[in-house]
Short mmCIF file of C-alpha atoms in Angstrom, two decimals:
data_model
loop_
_atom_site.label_atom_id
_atom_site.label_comp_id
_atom_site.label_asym_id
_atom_site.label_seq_id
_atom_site.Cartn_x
_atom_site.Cartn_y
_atom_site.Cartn_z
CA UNK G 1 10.98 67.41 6.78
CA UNK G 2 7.30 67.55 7.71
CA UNK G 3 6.53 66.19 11.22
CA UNK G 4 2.75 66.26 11.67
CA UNK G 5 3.68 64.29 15.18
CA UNK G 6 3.63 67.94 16.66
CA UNK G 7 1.01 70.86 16.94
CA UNK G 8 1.13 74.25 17.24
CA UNK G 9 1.23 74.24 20.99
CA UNK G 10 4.36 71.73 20.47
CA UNK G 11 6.40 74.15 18.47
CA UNK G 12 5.82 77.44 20.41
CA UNK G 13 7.33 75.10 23.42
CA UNK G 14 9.96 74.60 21.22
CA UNK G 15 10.77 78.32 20.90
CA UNK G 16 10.58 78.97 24.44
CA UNK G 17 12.91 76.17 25.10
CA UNK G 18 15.20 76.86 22.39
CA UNK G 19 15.10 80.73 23.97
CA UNK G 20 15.71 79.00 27.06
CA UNK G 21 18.76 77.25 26.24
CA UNK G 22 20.21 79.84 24.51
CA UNK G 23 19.98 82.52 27.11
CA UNK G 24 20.66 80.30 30.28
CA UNK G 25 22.51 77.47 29.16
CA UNK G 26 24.85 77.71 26.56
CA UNK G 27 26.84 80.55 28.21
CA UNK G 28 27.40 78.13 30.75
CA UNK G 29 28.22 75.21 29.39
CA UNK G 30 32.39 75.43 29.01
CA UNK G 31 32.26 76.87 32.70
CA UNK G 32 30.07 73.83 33.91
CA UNK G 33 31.92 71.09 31.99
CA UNK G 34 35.25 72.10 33.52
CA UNK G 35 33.23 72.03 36.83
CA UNK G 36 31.75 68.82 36.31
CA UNK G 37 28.44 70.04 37.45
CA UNK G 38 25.82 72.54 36.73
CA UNK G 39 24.75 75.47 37.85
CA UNK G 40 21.37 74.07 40.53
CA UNK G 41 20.17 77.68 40.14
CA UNK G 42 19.31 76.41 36.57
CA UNK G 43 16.79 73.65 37.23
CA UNK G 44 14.45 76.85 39.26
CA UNK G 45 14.81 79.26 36.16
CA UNK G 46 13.85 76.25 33.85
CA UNK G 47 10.71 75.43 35.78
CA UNK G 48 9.80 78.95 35.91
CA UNK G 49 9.46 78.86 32.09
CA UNK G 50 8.10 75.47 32.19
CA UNK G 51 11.20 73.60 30.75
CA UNK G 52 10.26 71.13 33.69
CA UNK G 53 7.55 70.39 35.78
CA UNK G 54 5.18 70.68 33.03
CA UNK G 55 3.78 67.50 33.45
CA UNK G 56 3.04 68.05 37.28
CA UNK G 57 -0.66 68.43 38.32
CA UNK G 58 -1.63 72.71 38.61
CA UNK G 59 -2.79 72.30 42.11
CA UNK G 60 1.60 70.77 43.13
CA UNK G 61 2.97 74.01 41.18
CA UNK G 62 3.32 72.44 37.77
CA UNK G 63 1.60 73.12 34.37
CA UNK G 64 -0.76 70.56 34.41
CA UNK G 65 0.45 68.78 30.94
CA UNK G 66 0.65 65.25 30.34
CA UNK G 67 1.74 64.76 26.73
CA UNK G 68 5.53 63.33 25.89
CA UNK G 69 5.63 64.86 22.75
CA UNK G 70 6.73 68.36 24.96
CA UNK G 71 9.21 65.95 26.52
CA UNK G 72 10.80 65.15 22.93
CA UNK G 73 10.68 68.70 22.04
CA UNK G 74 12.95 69.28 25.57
CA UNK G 75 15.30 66.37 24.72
CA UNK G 76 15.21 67.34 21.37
CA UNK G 77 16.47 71.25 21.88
CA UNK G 78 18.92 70.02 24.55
CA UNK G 79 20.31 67.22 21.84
CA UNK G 80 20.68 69.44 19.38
CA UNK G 81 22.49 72.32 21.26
CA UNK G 82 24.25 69.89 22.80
CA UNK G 83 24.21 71.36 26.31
CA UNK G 84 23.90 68.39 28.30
CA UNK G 85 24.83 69.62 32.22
CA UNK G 86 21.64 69.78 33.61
CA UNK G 87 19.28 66.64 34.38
CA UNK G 88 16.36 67.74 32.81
CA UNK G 89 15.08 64.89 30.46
CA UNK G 90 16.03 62.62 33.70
CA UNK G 91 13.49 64.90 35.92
CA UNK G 92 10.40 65.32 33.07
CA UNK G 93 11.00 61.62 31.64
CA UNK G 94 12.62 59.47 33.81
CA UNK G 95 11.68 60.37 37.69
CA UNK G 96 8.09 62.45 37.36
CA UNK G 97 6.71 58.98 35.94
CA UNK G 98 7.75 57.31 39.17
CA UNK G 99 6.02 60.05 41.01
CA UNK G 100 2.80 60.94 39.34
CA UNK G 101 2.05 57.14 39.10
CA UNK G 102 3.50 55.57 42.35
CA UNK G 103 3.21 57.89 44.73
CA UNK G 104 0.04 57.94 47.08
CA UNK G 105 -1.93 62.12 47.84
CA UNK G 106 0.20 62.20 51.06
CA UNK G 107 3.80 61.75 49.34
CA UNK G 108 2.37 63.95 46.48
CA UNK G 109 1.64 67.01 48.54
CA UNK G 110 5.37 66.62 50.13
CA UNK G 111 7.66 65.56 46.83
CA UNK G 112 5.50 67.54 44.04
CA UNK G 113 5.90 71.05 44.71
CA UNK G 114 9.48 71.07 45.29
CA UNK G 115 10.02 68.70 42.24
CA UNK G 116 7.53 71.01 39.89
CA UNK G 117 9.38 74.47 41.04
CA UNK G 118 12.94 73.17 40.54
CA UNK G 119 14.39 73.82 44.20
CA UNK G 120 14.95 69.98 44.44
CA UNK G 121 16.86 67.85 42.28
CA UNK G 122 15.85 64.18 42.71
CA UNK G 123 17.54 60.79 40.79
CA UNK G 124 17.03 57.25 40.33
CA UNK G 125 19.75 54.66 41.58
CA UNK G 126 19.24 51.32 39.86
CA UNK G 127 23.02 50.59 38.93
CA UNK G 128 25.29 49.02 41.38
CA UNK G 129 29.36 48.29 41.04
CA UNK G 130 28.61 44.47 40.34
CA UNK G 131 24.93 44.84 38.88
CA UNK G 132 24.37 46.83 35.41
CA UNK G 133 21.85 45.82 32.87
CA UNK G 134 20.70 42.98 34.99
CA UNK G 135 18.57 44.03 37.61
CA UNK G 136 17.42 41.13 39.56
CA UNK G 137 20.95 40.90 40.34
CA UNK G 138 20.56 43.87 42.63
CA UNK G 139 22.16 43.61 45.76
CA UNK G 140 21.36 46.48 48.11
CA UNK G 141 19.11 45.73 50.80
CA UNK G 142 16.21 47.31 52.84
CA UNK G 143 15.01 45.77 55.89
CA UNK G 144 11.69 46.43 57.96
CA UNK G 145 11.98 47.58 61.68
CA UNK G 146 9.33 49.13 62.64
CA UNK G 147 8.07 52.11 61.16
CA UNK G 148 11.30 52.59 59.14
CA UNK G 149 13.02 50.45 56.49
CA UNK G 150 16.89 50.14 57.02
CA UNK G 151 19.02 50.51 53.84
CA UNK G 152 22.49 49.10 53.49
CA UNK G 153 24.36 48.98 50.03
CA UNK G 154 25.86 51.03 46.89
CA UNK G 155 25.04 52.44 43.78
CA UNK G 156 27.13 54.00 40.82
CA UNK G 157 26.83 55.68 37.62
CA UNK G 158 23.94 57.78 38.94
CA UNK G 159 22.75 60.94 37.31
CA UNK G 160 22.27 63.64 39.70
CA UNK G 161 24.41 62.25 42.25
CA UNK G 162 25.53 65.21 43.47
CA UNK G 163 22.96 67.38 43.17
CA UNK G 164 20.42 65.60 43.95
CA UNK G 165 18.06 65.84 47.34
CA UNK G 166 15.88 63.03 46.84
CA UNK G 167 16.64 59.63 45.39
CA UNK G 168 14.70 57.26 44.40
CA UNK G 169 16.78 53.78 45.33
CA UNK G 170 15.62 50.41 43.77
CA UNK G 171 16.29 47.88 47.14
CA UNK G 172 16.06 44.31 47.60
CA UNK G 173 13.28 43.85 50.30
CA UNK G 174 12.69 40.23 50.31
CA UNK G 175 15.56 37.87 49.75
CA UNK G 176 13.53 35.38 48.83
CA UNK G 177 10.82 36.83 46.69
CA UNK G 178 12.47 36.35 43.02
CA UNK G 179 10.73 39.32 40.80
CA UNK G 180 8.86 40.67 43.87
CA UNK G 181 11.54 40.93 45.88
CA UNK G 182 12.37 44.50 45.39
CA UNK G 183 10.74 48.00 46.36
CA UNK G 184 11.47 51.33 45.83
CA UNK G 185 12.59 53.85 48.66
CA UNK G 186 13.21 57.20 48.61
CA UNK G 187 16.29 58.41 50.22
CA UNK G 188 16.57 61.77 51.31
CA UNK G 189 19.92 64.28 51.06
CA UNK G 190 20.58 64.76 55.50
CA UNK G 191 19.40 61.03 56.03
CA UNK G 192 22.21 59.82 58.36
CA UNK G 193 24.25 57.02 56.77
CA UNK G 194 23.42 57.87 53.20
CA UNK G 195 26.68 59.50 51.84
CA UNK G 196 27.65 60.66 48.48
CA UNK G 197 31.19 58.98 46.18
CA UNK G 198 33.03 61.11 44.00
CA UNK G 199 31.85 63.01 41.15
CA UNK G 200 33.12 60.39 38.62
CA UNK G 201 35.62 60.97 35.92
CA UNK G 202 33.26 60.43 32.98
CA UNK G 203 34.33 59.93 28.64
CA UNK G 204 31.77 63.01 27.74
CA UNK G 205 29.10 64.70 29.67
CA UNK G 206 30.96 66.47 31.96
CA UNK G 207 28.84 68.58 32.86
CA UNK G 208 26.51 66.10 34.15
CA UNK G 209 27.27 65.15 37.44
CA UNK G 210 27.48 61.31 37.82
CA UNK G 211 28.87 59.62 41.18
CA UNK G 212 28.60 56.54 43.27
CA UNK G 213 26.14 56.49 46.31
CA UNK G 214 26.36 54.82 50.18
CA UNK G 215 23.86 53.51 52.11
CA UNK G 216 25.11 52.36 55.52
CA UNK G 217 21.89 51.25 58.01
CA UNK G 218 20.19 54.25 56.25
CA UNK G 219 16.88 54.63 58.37
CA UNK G 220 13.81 55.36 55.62
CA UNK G 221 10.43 56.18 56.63
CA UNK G 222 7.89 53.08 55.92
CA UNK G 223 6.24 56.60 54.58
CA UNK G 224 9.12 56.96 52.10
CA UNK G 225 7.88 53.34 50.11
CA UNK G 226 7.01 54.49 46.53
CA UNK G 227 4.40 52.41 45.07
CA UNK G 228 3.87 49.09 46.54
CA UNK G 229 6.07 46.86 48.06
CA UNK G 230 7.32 44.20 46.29
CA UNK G 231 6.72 45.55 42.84
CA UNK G 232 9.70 47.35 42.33
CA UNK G 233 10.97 45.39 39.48
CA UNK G 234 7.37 45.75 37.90
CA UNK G 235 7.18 49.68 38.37
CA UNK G 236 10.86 49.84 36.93
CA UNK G 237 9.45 47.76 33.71
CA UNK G 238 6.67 50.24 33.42
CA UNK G 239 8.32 53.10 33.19
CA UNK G 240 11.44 52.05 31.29
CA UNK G 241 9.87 52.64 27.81
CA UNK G 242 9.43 56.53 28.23
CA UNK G 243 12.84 56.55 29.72
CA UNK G 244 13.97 54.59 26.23
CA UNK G 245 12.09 56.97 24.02
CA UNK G 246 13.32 59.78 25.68
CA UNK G 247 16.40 58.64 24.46
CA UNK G 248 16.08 57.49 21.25
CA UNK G 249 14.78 61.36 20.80
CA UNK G 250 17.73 62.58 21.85
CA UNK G 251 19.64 60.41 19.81
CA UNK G 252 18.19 61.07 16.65
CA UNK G 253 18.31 65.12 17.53
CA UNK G 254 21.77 64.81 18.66
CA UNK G 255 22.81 62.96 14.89
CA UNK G 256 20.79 65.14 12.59
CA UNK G 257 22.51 68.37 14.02
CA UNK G 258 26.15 67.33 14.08
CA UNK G 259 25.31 66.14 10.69
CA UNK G 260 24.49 68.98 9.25
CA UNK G 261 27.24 71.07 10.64
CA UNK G 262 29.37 68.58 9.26
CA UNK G 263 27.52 69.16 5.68
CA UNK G 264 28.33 72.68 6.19
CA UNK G 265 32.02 71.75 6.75
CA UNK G 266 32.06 69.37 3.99
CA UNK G 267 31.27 72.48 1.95
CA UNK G 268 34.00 75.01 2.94
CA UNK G 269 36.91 72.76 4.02
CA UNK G 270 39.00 72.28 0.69
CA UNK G 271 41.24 69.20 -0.29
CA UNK G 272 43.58 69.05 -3.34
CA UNK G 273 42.32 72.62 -4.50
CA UNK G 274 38.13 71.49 -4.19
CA UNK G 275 35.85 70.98 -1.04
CA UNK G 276 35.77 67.49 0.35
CA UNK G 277 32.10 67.29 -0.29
CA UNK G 278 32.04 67.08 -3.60
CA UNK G 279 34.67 64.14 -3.74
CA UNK G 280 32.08 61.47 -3.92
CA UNK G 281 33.14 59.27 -1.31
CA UNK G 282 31.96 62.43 0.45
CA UNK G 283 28.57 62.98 -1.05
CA UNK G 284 28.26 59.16 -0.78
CA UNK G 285 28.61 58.68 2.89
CA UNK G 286 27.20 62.17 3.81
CA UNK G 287 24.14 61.06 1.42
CA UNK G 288 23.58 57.40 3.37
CA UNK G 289 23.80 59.14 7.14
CA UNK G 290 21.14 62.11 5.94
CA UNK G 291 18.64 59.36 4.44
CA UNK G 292 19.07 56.82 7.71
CA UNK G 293 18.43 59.65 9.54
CA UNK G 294 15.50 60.78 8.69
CA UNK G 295 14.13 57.50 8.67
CA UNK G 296 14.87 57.16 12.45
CA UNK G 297 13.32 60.40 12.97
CA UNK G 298 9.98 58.60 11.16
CA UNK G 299 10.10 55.64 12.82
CA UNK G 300 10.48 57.79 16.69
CA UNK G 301 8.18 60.45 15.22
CA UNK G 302 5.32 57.64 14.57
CA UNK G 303 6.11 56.07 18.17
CA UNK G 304 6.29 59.06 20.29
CA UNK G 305 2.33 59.42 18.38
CA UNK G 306 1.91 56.31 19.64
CA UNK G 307 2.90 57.20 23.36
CA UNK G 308 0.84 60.40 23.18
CA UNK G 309 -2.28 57.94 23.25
CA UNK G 310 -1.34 55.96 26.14
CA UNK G 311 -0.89 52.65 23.38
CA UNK G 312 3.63 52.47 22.88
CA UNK G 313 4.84 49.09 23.94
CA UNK G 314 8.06 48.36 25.14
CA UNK G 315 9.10 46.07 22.45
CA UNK G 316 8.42 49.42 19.97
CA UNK G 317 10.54 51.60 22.45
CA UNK G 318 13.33 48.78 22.67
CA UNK G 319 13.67 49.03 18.60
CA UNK G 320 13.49 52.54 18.87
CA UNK G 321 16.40 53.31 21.48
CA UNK G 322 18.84 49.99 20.13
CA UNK G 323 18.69 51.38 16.53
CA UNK G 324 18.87 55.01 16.98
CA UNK G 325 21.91 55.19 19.21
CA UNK G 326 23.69 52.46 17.27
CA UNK G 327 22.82 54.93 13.74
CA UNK G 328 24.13 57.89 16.20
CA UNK G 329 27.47 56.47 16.71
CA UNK G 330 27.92 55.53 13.24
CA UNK G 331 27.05 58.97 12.61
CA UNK G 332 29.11 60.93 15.05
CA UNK G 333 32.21 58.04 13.71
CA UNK G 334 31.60 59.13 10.26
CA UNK G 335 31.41 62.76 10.53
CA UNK G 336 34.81 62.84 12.58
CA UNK G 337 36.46 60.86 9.85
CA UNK G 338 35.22 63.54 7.44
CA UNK G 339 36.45 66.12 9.69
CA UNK G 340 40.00 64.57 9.21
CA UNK G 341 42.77 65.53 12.15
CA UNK G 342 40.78 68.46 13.27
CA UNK G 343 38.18 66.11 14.13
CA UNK G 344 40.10 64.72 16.95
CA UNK G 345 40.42 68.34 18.10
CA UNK G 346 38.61 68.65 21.26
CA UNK G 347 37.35 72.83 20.06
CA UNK G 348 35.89 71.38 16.99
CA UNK G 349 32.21 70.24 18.24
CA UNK G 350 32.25 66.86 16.72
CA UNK G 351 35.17 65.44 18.74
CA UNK G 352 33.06 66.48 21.60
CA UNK G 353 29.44 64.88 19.82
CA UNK G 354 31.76 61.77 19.74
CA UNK G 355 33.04 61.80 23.35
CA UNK G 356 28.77 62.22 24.91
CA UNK G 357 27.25 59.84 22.20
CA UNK G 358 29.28 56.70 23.87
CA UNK G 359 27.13 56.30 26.36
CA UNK G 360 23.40 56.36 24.47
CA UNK G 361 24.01 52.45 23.71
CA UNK G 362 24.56 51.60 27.41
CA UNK G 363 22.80 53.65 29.77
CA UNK G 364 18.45 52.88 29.69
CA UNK G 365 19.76 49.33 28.93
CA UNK G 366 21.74 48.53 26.56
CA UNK G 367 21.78 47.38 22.74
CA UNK G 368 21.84 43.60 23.86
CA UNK G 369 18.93 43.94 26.04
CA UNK G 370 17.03 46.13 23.86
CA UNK G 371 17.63 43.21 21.09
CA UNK G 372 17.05 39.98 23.61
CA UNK G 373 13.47 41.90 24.24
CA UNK G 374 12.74 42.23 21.09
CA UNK G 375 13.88 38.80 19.98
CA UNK G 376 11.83 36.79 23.10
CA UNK G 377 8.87 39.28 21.72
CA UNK G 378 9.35 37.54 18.53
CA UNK G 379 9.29 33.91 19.76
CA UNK G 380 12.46 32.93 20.11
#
C-alpha cells in the first residue's frame, strides 16, 4: 500500500535502520532475551548511524531533525523485526521531548551530548507499586532544603531501569497543590540513596530491562528541576501524545508483519491433504485482519501527518493507540489459533508476537483511559 505520509528522505532512513537492525541487533536478540538486558554498547553504535539522537540540536552532537515521521520509521523497523531489547523508541519519543522542551541552555549543554551520542541511557519513572494509570495518585515525594530537593519514594515497571544513568522521576512537590503539585527531577545513576530493584520477571520483552526504583532522602540538585515547578502533571500531558503515537506505530507494524508470515504459513502448512488457507474459515479471518489492518495503518499514517505539522491532538492520539493495540491483540490471538499447537511453541515467532503484544494496551495508559479521554472530549 501507498503511504504518501513519507518522503524520500523517510525511506532511505528506513534502509539504514533496517541495515541497522539487521547487522547489530538481530544476532543479538536470543542472547539478550535470555539475559534480560541488552547489549549498552548498542545504544552508541545506533547513534552513530543516527538510529537515535536524530532529533537533538547539531551544535549537542545530534542530527539536527525534528520530524516524528523518522521516529515511526524507527518504531516501525524495530516492530516489525521484532527486536525489542533496546530502549530506543523510549529515548527518540518518549524522553528527548522532555528534554528539548523542558530543559533550560544550562541543563542542555550537560544532558544533550551524552543523550545524542548514546553513552547514557536515561528513563522516565511515572509508575509506582500503588499508582498506575492514575497519576495524581502519585505518591513519591520531593522536598526543598536548600539548594537541593530531597526525594523519598518508589517506582516500578520502568523501562531502562537498569541501564539507565539518568532518570527522569515525576515527584509530588507540594502536598497540597492538586494538579500543580508535582515536578519533575532528574535523578542521577551514583546519587546516594537512589538504588535500583530487580530486573523484573516480565510476560514478553525480555530483553528489555524493566525493574523497580528507590529513592531514600535522595539529595537532587534544585539544578536538576526539569521544566518548571509545579507543572509536572502539565508537561507529562504534553508529551503523552507522541509517546501514544509512537505506539500505536509500533502496534500497527508489529500486526501487519506477523500477519503476513502467518499468510505465508497459511499457505504451506497442509490439513486433511490441502493448506489451511484455502479452507475458508481461513481466507475469511485472514481476509478481515489484512483489511482492519490497513485501515489502522491509514488512520496512524494520516495522524502521524498531522504531528509532522505541529497540529495532532491528544484526543486523535488516544483513538489511535486504544484501537490499534486492541486490533493487535486480536491479531496476534488469531494468527496463533491459525498456527494450531505449534503456535503455542515458544520457536515459532508468533507465540513470542503474542507473549510482547500484552502489554501495548496497558503501558502509555491504557485502553480505559484512552476511551474516558475520548468520551469527556465528546461531552459526556
Amino acid at each position: 500500500m501507498e503511504r504518501p505520509v513519507f518522503e524520500a528522505d523517510h525511506q532511505r532512513f528506513r534502509e539504514v535502520v533496517r541495515e541497522f537492525i539487521a547487522r547489530e541487533m538481530t544476532p543479538h536478540h536470543e542472547r539478550w532475551e535470555q539475559a534480560g538486558l541488552c547489549d549498552r554498547e548498542v545504544y552508541v553504535e545506533a547513534a552513530k548511524q543516527g538510529v537515535i539522537g536524530f532529533n537533538v540540536p547539531e551544535e549537542f552532537g545530534g542530527g539536527g531533525v525534528h520530524d516524528f515521521r523518522f521516529n515511526a520509521v524507527v518504531a516501525e523497523e524495530l516492530s516489525s523485526a521484532r527486536v525489542h531489547g533496546p530502549g530506543f523508541t523510549l529515548h527518540n519519543d518518549v524522553v528527548a521531548p522532555y528534554l528539548l522542551n523542558l530543559a533550560n541552555e544550562e541543563q542542555k549543554a550537560r544532558w544533550l551530548p551524552g543523550f545524542a551520542s548514546g553513552e547514557e541511557v536515561w528513563a522516565i519513572a511515572m509508575t509506582e507499586p500503588g499508582t498506575g494509570s492514575d497519576l495524581k495518585g502519585i505518591a513519591t515525594t520531593a522536598v526543598r532544603d536548600g539548594d537541593e530537593w530531597v526525594v523519598n519514594g518508589a517506582k516500578t515497571f520502568i523501562s531502562n531501569g537498569i541501564h539507565s544513568d539518568r532518570v527522569i522521576v515525576v515527584a509530588k512537590t507540594d502536598p497540597a497543590g492538586g494538579s500543580k503539585a508535582f515536578s519533575l527531577l532528574v535523578v542521577e545513576r551514583d546519587m546516594p540513596g537512589f538504588t535500583r530493584g530487580r530486573n523484573l520477571d516480565k510476560l514478553g520483552l525480555h530483553a528489555q530491562d524493566t525493574a523497580e526504583l528507590n529513592f531514600e532522602n535522595v539529595r537532587v540538585p534544585a539544578a536538576n528541576l526539569l521544566g518548571k515547578e509545579g507543572h509536572g502533571f502539565y508537561h507529562l500531558m504534553t508529551n503523552l501524545p507522541e509517546e501514544r503515537m509512537s505506539i500505536a506505530v509500533s502496534a500497527v507494524a508489529a500486526s501487519r508483519s506477523i500477519l503476513d508470515e502467518t499468510i505465508e504459513y497459511a499457505k504451506n502448512r497442509t490439513a486433511f491433504g490441502r493448506p489451511i488457507g484455502s479452507f475458508q474459515n481461513s481466507r475469511f479471518v485472514l481476509a478481515e485482519l489484512d483489511t482492519e489492518v490497513d485501515i489502522a495503518r491509514v488512520y496512524v499514517d494520516r495522524c502521524l501527518g498531522v504531528l509532522a505539522r505541529g497540529e495532532l491532538s491528544a484526543v486523535d492520539a488516544a483513538k489511535a493507540k486504544w484501537w490499534t493495540t486492541e486490533l493487535q491483540q486480536k491479531v496476534v490471538d488469531r494468527c496463533l489459533q491459525l498456527h494450531g499447537g505449534y503456535g503455542y511453541m515458544m520457536e515459532y515467532p508468533v507465540a513470542k508476537a503474542y507473549a510482547d503484544a500484552r502489554i501495548q494496551t496497558i503501558f502509555g495508559g491504557t485502553t480505559e483511559i484512552m476511551k474516558e479521554i475520548v468520551g469527556r472530549d465528546l461531552g459526556l
